[in-house]
Tab-separated table of C-alpha atoms in Angstrom:
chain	number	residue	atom	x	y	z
A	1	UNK	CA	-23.308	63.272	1.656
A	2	UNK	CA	-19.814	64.254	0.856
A	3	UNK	CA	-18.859	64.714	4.728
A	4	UNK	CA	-19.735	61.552	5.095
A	5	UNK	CA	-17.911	59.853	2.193
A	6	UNK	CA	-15.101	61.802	3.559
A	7	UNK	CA	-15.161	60.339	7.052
A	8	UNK	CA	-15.434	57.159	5.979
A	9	UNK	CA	-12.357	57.231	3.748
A	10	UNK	CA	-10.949	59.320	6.386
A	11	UNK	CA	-11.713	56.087	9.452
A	12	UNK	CA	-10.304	53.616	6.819
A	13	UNK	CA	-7.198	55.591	6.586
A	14	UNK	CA	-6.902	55.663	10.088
A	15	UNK	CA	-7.433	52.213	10.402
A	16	UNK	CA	-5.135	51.161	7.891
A	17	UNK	CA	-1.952	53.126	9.846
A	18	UNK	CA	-2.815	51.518	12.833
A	19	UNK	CA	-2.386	48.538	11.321
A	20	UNK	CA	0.528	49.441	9.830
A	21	UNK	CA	2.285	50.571	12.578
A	22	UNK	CA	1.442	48.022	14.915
A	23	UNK	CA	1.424	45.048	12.407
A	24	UNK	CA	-1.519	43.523	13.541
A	25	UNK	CA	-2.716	40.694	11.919
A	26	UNK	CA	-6.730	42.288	11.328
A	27	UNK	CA	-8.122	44.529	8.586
A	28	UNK	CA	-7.720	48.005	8.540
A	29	UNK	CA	-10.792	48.642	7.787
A	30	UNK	CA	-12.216	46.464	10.617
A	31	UNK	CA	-10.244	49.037	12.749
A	32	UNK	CA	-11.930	51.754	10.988
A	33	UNK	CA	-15.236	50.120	11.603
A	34	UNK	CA	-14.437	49.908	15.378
A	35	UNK	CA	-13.140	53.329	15.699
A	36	UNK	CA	-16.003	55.361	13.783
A	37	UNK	CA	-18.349	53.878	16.026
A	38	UNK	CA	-16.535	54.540	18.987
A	39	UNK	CA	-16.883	58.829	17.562
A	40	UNK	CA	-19.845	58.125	17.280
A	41	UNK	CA	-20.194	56.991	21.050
A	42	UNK	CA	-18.205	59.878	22.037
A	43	UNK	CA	-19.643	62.438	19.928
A	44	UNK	CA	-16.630	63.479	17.965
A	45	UNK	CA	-18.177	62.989	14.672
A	46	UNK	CA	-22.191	63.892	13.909
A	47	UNK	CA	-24.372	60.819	13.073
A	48	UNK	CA	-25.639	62.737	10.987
A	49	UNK	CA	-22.974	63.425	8.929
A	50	UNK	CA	-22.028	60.501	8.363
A	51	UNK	CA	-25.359	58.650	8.130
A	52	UNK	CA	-26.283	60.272	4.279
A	53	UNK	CA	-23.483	58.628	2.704
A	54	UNK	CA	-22.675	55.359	5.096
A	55	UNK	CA	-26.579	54.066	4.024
A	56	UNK	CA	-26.019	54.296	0.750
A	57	UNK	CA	-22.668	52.348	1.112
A	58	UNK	CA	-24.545	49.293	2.625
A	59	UNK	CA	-27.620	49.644	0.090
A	60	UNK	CA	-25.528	48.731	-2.605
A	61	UNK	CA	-22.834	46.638	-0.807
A	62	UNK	CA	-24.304	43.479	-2.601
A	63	UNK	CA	-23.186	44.654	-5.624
A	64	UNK	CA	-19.612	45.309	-4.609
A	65	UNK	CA	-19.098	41.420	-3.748
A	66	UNK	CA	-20.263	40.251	-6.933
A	67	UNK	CA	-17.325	40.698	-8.734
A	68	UNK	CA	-15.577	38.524	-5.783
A	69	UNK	CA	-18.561	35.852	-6.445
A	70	UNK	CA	-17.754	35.987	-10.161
A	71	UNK	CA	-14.111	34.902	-9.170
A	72	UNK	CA	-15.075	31.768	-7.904
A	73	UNK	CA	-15.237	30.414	-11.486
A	74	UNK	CA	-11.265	30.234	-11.323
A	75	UNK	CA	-11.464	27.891	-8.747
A	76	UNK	CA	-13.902	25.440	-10.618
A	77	UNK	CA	-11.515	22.032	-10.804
A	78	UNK	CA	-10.496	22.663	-7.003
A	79	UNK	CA	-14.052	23.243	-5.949
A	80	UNK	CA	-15.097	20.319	-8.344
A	81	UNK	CA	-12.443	17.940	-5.792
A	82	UNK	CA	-13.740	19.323	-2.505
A	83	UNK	CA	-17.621	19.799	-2.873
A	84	UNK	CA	-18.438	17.455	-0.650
A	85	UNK	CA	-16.421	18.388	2.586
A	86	UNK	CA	-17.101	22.030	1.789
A	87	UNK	CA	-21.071	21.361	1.494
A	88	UNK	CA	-21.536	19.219	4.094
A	89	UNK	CA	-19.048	21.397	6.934
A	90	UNK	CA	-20.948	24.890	5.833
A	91	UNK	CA	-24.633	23.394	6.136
A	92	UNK	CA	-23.811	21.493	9.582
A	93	UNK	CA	-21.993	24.315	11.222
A	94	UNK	CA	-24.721	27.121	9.766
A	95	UNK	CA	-27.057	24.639	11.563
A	96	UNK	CA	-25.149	24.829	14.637
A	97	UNK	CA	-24.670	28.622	14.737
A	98	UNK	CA	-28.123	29.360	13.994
A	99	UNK	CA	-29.630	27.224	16.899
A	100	UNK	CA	-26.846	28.075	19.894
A	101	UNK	CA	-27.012	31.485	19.155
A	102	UNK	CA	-31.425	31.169	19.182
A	103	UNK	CA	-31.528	29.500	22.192
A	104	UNK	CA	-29.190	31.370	24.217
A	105	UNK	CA	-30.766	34.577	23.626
A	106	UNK	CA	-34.091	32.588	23.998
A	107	UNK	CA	-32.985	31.269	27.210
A	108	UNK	CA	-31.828	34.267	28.894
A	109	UNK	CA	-32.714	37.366	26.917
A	110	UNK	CA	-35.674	39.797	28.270
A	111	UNK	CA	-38.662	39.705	26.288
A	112	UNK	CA	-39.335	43.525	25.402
B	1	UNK	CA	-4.190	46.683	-30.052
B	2	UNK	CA	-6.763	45.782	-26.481
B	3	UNK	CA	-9.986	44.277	-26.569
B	4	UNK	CA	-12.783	46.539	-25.364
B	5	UNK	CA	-13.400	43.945	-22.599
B	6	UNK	CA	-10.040	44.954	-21.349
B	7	UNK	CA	-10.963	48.276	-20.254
B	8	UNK	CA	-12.553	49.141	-16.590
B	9	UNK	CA	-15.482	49.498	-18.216
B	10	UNK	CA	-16.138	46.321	-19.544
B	11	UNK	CA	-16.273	44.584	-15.769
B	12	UNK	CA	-17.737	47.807	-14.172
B	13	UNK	CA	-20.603	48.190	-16.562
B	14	UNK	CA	-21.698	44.478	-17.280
B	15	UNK	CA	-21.883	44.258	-12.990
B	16	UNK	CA	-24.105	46.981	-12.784
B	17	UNK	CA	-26.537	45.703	-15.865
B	18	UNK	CA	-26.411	42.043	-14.326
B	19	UNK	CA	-27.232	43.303	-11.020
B	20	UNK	CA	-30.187	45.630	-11.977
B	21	UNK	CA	-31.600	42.545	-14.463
B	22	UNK	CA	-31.394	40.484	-11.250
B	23	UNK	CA	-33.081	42.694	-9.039
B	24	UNK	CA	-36.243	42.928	-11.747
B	25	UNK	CA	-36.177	38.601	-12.132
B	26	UNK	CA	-35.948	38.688	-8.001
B	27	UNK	CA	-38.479	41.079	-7.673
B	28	UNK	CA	-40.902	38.812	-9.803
B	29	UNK	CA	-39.956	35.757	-8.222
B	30	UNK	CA	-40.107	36.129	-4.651
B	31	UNK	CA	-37.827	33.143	-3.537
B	32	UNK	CA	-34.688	33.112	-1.657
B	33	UNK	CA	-32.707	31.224	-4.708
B	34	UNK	CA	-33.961	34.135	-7.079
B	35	UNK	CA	-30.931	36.347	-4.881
B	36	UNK	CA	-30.341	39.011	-7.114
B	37	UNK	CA	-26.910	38.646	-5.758
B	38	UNK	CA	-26.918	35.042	-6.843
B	39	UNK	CA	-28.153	35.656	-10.254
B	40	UNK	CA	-25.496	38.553	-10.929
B	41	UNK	CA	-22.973	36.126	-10.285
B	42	UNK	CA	-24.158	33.037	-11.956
B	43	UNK	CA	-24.918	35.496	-15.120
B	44	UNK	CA	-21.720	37.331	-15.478
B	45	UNK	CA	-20.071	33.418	-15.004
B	46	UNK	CA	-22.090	32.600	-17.883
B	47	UNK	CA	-21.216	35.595	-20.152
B	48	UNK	CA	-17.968	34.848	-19.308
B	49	UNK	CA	-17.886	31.815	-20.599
B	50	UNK	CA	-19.746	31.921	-23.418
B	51	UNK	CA	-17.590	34.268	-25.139
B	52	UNK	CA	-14.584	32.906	-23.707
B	53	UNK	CA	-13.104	36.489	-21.978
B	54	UNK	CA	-10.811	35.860	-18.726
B	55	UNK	CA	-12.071	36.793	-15.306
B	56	UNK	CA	-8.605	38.791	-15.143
B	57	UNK	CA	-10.297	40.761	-18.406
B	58	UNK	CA	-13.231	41.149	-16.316
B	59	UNK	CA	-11.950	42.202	-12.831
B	60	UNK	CA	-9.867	44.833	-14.934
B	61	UNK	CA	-12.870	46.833	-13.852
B	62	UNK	CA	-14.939	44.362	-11.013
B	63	UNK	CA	-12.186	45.394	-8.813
B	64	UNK	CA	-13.057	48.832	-8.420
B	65	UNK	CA	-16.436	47.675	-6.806
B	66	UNK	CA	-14.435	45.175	-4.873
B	67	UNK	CA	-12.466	47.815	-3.435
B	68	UNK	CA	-15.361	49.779	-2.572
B	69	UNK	CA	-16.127	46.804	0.174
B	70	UNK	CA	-13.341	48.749	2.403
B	71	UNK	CA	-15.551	51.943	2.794
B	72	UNK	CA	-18.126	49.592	3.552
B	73	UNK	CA	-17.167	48.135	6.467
B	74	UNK	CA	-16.574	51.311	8.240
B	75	UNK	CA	-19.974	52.311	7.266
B	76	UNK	CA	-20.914	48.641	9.126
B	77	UNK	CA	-19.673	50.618	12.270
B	78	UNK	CA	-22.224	53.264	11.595
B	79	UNK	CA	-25.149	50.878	11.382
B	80	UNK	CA	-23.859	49.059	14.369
B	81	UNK	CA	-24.322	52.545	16.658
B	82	UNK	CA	-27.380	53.121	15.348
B	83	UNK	CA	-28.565	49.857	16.331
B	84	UNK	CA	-27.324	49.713	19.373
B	85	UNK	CA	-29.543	51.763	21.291
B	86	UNK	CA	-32.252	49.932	20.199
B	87	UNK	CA	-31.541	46.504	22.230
B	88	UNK	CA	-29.164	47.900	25.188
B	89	UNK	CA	-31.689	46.634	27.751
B	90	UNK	CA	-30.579	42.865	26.333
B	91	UNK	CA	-27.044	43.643	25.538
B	92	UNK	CA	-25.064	40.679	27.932
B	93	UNK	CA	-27.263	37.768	26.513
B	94	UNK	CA	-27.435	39.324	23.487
B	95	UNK	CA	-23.630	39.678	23.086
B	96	UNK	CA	-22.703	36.215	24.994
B	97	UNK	CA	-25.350	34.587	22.354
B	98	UNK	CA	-23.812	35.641	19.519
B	99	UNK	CA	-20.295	35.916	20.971
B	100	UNK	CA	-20.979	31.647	21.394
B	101	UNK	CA	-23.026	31.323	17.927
B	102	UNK	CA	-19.920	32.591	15.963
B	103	UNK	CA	-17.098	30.920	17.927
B	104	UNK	CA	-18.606	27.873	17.195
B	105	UNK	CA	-19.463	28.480	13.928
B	106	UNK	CA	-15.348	28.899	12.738
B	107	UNK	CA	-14.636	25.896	14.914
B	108	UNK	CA	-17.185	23.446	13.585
B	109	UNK	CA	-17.046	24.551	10.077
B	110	UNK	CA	-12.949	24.256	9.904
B	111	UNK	CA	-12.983	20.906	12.441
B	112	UNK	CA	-15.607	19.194	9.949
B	113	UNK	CA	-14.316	20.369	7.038
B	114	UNK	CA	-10.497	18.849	8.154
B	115	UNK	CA	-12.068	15.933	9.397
B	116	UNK	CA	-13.822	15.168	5.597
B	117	UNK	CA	-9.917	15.827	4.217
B	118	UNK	CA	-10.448	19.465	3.348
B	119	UNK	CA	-6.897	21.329	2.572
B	120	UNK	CA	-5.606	23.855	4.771
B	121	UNK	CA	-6.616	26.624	1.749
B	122	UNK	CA	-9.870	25.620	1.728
B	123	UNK	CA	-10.269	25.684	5.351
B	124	UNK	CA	-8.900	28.829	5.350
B	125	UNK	CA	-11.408	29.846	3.044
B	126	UNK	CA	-14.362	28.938	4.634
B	127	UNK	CA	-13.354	29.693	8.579
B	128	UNK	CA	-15.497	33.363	8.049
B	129	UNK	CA	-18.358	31.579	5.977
B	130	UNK	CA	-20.898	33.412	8.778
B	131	UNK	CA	-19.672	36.866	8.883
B	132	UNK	CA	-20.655	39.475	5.935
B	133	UNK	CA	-18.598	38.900	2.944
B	134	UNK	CA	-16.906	42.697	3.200
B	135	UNK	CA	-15.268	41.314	6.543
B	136	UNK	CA	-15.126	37.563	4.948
B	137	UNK	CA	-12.932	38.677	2.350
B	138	UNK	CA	-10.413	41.157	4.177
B	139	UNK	CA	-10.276	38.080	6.962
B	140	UNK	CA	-9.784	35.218	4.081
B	141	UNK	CA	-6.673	37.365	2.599
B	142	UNK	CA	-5.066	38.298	6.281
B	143	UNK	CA	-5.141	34.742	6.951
B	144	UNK	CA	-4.356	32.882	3.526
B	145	UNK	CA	-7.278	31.893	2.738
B	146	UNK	CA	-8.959	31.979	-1.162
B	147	UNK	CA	-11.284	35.347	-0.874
B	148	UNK	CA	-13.131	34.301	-4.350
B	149	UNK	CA	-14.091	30.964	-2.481
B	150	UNK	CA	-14.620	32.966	0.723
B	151	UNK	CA	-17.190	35.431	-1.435
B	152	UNK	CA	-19.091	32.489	-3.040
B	153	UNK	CA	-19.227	30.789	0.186
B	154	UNK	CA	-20.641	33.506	1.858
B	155	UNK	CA	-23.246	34.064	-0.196
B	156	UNK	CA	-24.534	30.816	-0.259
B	157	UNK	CA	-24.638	30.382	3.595
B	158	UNK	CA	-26.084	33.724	3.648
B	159	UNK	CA	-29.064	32.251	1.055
B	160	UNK	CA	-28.906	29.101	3.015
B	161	UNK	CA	-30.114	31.077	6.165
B	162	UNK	CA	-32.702	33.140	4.026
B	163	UNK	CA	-34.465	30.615	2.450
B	164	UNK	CA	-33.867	27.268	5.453
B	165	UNK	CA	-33.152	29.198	9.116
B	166	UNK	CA	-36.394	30.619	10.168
B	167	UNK	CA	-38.502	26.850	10.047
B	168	UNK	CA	-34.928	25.122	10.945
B	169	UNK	CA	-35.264	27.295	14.329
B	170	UNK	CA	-39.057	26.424	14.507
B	171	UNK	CA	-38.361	22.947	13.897
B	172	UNK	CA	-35.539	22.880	17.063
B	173	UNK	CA	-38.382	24.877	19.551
B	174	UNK	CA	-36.868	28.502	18.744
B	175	UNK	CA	-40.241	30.855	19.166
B	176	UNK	CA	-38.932	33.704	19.938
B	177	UNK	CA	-38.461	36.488	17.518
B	178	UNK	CA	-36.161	38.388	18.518
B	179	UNK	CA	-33.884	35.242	19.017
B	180	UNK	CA	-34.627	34.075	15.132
B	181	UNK	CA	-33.166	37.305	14.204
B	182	UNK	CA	-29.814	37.471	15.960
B	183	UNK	CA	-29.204	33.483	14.952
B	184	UNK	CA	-30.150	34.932	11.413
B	185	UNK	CA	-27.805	38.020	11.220
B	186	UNK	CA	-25.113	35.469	13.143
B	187	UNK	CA	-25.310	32.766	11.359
B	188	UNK	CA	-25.793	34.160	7.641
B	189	UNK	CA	-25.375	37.890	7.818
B	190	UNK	CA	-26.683	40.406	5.648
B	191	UNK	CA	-28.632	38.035	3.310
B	192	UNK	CA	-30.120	36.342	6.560
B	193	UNK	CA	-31.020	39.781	8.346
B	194	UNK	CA	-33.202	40.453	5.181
B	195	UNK	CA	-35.095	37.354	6.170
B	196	UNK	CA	-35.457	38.797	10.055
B	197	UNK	CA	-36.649	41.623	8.640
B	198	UNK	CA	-39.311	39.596	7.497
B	199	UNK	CA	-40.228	38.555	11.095
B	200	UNK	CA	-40.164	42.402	12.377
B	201	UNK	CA	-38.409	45.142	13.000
B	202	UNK	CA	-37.154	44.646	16.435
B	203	UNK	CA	-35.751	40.993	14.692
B	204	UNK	CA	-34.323	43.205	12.040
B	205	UNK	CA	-32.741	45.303	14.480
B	206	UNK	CA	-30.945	42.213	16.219
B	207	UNK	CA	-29.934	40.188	13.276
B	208	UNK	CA	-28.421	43.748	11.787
B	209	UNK	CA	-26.780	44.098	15.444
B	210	UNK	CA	-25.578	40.703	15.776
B	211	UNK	CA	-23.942	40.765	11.774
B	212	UNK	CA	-21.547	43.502	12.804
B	213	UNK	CA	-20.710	42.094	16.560
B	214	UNK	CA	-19.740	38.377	14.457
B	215	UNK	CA	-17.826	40.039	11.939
B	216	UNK	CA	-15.958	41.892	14.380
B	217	UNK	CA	-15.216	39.071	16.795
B	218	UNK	CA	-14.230	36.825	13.704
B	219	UNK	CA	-12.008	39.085	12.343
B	220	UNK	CA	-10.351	39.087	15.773
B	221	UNK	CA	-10.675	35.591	16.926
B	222	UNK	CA	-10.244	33.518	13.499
B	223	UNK	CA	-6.627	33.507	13.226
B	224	UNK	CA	-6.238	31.609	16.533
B	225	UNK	CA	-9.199	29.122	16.378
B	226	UNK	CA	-7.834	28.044	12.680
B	227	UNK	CA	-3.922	27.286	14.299
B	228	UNK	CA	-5.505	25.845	16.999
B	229	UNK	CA	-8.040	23.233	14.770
B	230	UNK	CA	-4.622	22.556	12.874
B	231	UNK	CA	-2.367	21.744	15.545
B	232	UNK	CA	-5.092	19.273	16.629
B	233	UNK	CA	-6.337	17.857	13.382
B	234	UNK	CA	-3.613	18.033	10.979
């Protein structure tokens, strides 16, 4: 468990100097998320290593976003003045994404 | 002399006792609005207010569980090998489906939202509303966005596609499982992949596969789709 909490810290470090030094406009730890898995691929790190403690990191990722959710009460009065383009561009375009992405893979995917 | 809400504590140990409250009231009602997520966040807004404490008291401590969201997305990168080998025999639709489903989710959320007279913040804001909120956030801050809005916005497109996208996809002739679940984990991440778990495990599998592609293509792809919607909108 503590390998793994190790490599993970260690990949986000990694990310976050590449970023650095190449000022690229991404997250580091988007980097680090691309580069761990590409280990993985090439068998420089153990899955299982890793695996004990990156599960438990996405079991309880809900609850690190709540205190982001809980910040949305300092935007009340702007969300108050923009409710209705916000609403009504999130439902339509979740609409949209849902069914292109369905029927493509309906379309042309092999049935297993 | 401080408050004792002005300690880590305070933010730290009212998330976790919100959070474990709203998984027992989610547990007993089994609806997609009863999102224990959703009822953290709604009850710690409440507390809040009630006694009248800042959320800058509060994130004193909530932002060492926001921080942990880094970690987390490298951990994303973990899942995403695992998963991989399960649906390799469908990887080029699979990929082009959601590599489509997500572009056109950040262009017709930010085009309709700038047509209705959105500001550029808010567009900003919203642009990752499909990806999961760890990569939401980190892509709202890179490019100016709000990442409170971006969290709350998240999550309710993410409950959205819980509760609404499986009979939405019936309704437009979807049948196929496996294609439910990647529109699911596309469209409304982590909180939709629970749903196409519902329909399987291979469905799991895809909408878990096709959460990490989107976020990863968003992250890449957003700050160019967003300059190019306001070069020709605004």
């Amino acid at each position: 468990m503590f390998k793994g909490v190790l490599y993970l810290f260690l990949f986000l470090v990694f990310g976050e100097i590449i970023v650095h030094l190449f000022n690229l406009s991404i997250a580091g730890s988007i980097v680090g998320m691309v580069a761990i898995f590409i280990a993985l691929k090439l068998k420089v790190i153990k899955l299982n290593d890793v695996k004990p403690a990156s599960d438990q990191f996405i079991k309880y990722m809900v609850l690190f976003f709540v205190p982001y959710g809980v910040g949305l009460m300092t935007f009340y009065d702007i969300l108050k003045m923009h409710w209705i383009a916000i609403v009504i561009s999130t439902v339509l375009s979740t609409i949209i994404t849902l069914y292109v992405t369905a029927i493509i893979l309906q379309k042309f995917g092999k049935d297993e | 002399m401080s408050e004792i809400y002005e300690q880590p504590l305070f933010g730290i140990f009212i998330t976790i006792l919100a959070f474990q409250l709203s998984k027992i009231i989610a547990r007993k009602f089994k609806f997609a609005v009863f999102n224990p997520v959703l009822l953290s966040v709604v009850s710690i807004i409440c507390f809040l207010v009630i006694f009248k404490i800042d959320f800058e008291s509060y994130n004193i401590g909530g932002q060492y569980l926001g921080f942990l969201l880094g970690p987390t997305v490298v951990a994303l990168g973990v899942l995403f090998y695992e998963k991989y080998e399960q649906i390799k025999a469908n990887i080029l639709p699979f990929v082009s489906a959601v590599f489509l489903g997500g572009t056109l989710s950040i262009i017709s959320v930010s085009t309709i939202a700038i047509v209705l007279g959105a500001p550029e913040f808010i567009l900003k804001s919203i642009a990752p509303k499909s990806v999961t909120t760890p990569i939401a956030v980190e892509i709202s801050k890179i490019i100016g966005g709000v990442p409170y809005i971006t969290a709350g916005i998240v999550i309710a497109v993410g409950i959205f596609g819980n509760a609404f996208g499986p009979a939405i996809l019936r309704a437009l002739g979807i049948k196929n499982k496996n294609a439910i679940g990647a529109a699911l984990g596309t469209a409304s991440h982590g909180i939709g992949t629970a749903r196409a778990l519902d329909e399987g495990k291979l469905p799991g599998a895809y909408g878990g596969l096709a959460m990490c592609i989107n976020g990863f293509l968003t992250a890449i792809f957003t700050p160019y789709i967003i300059n190019i919607v306001l070069t020709l909108f605004a």
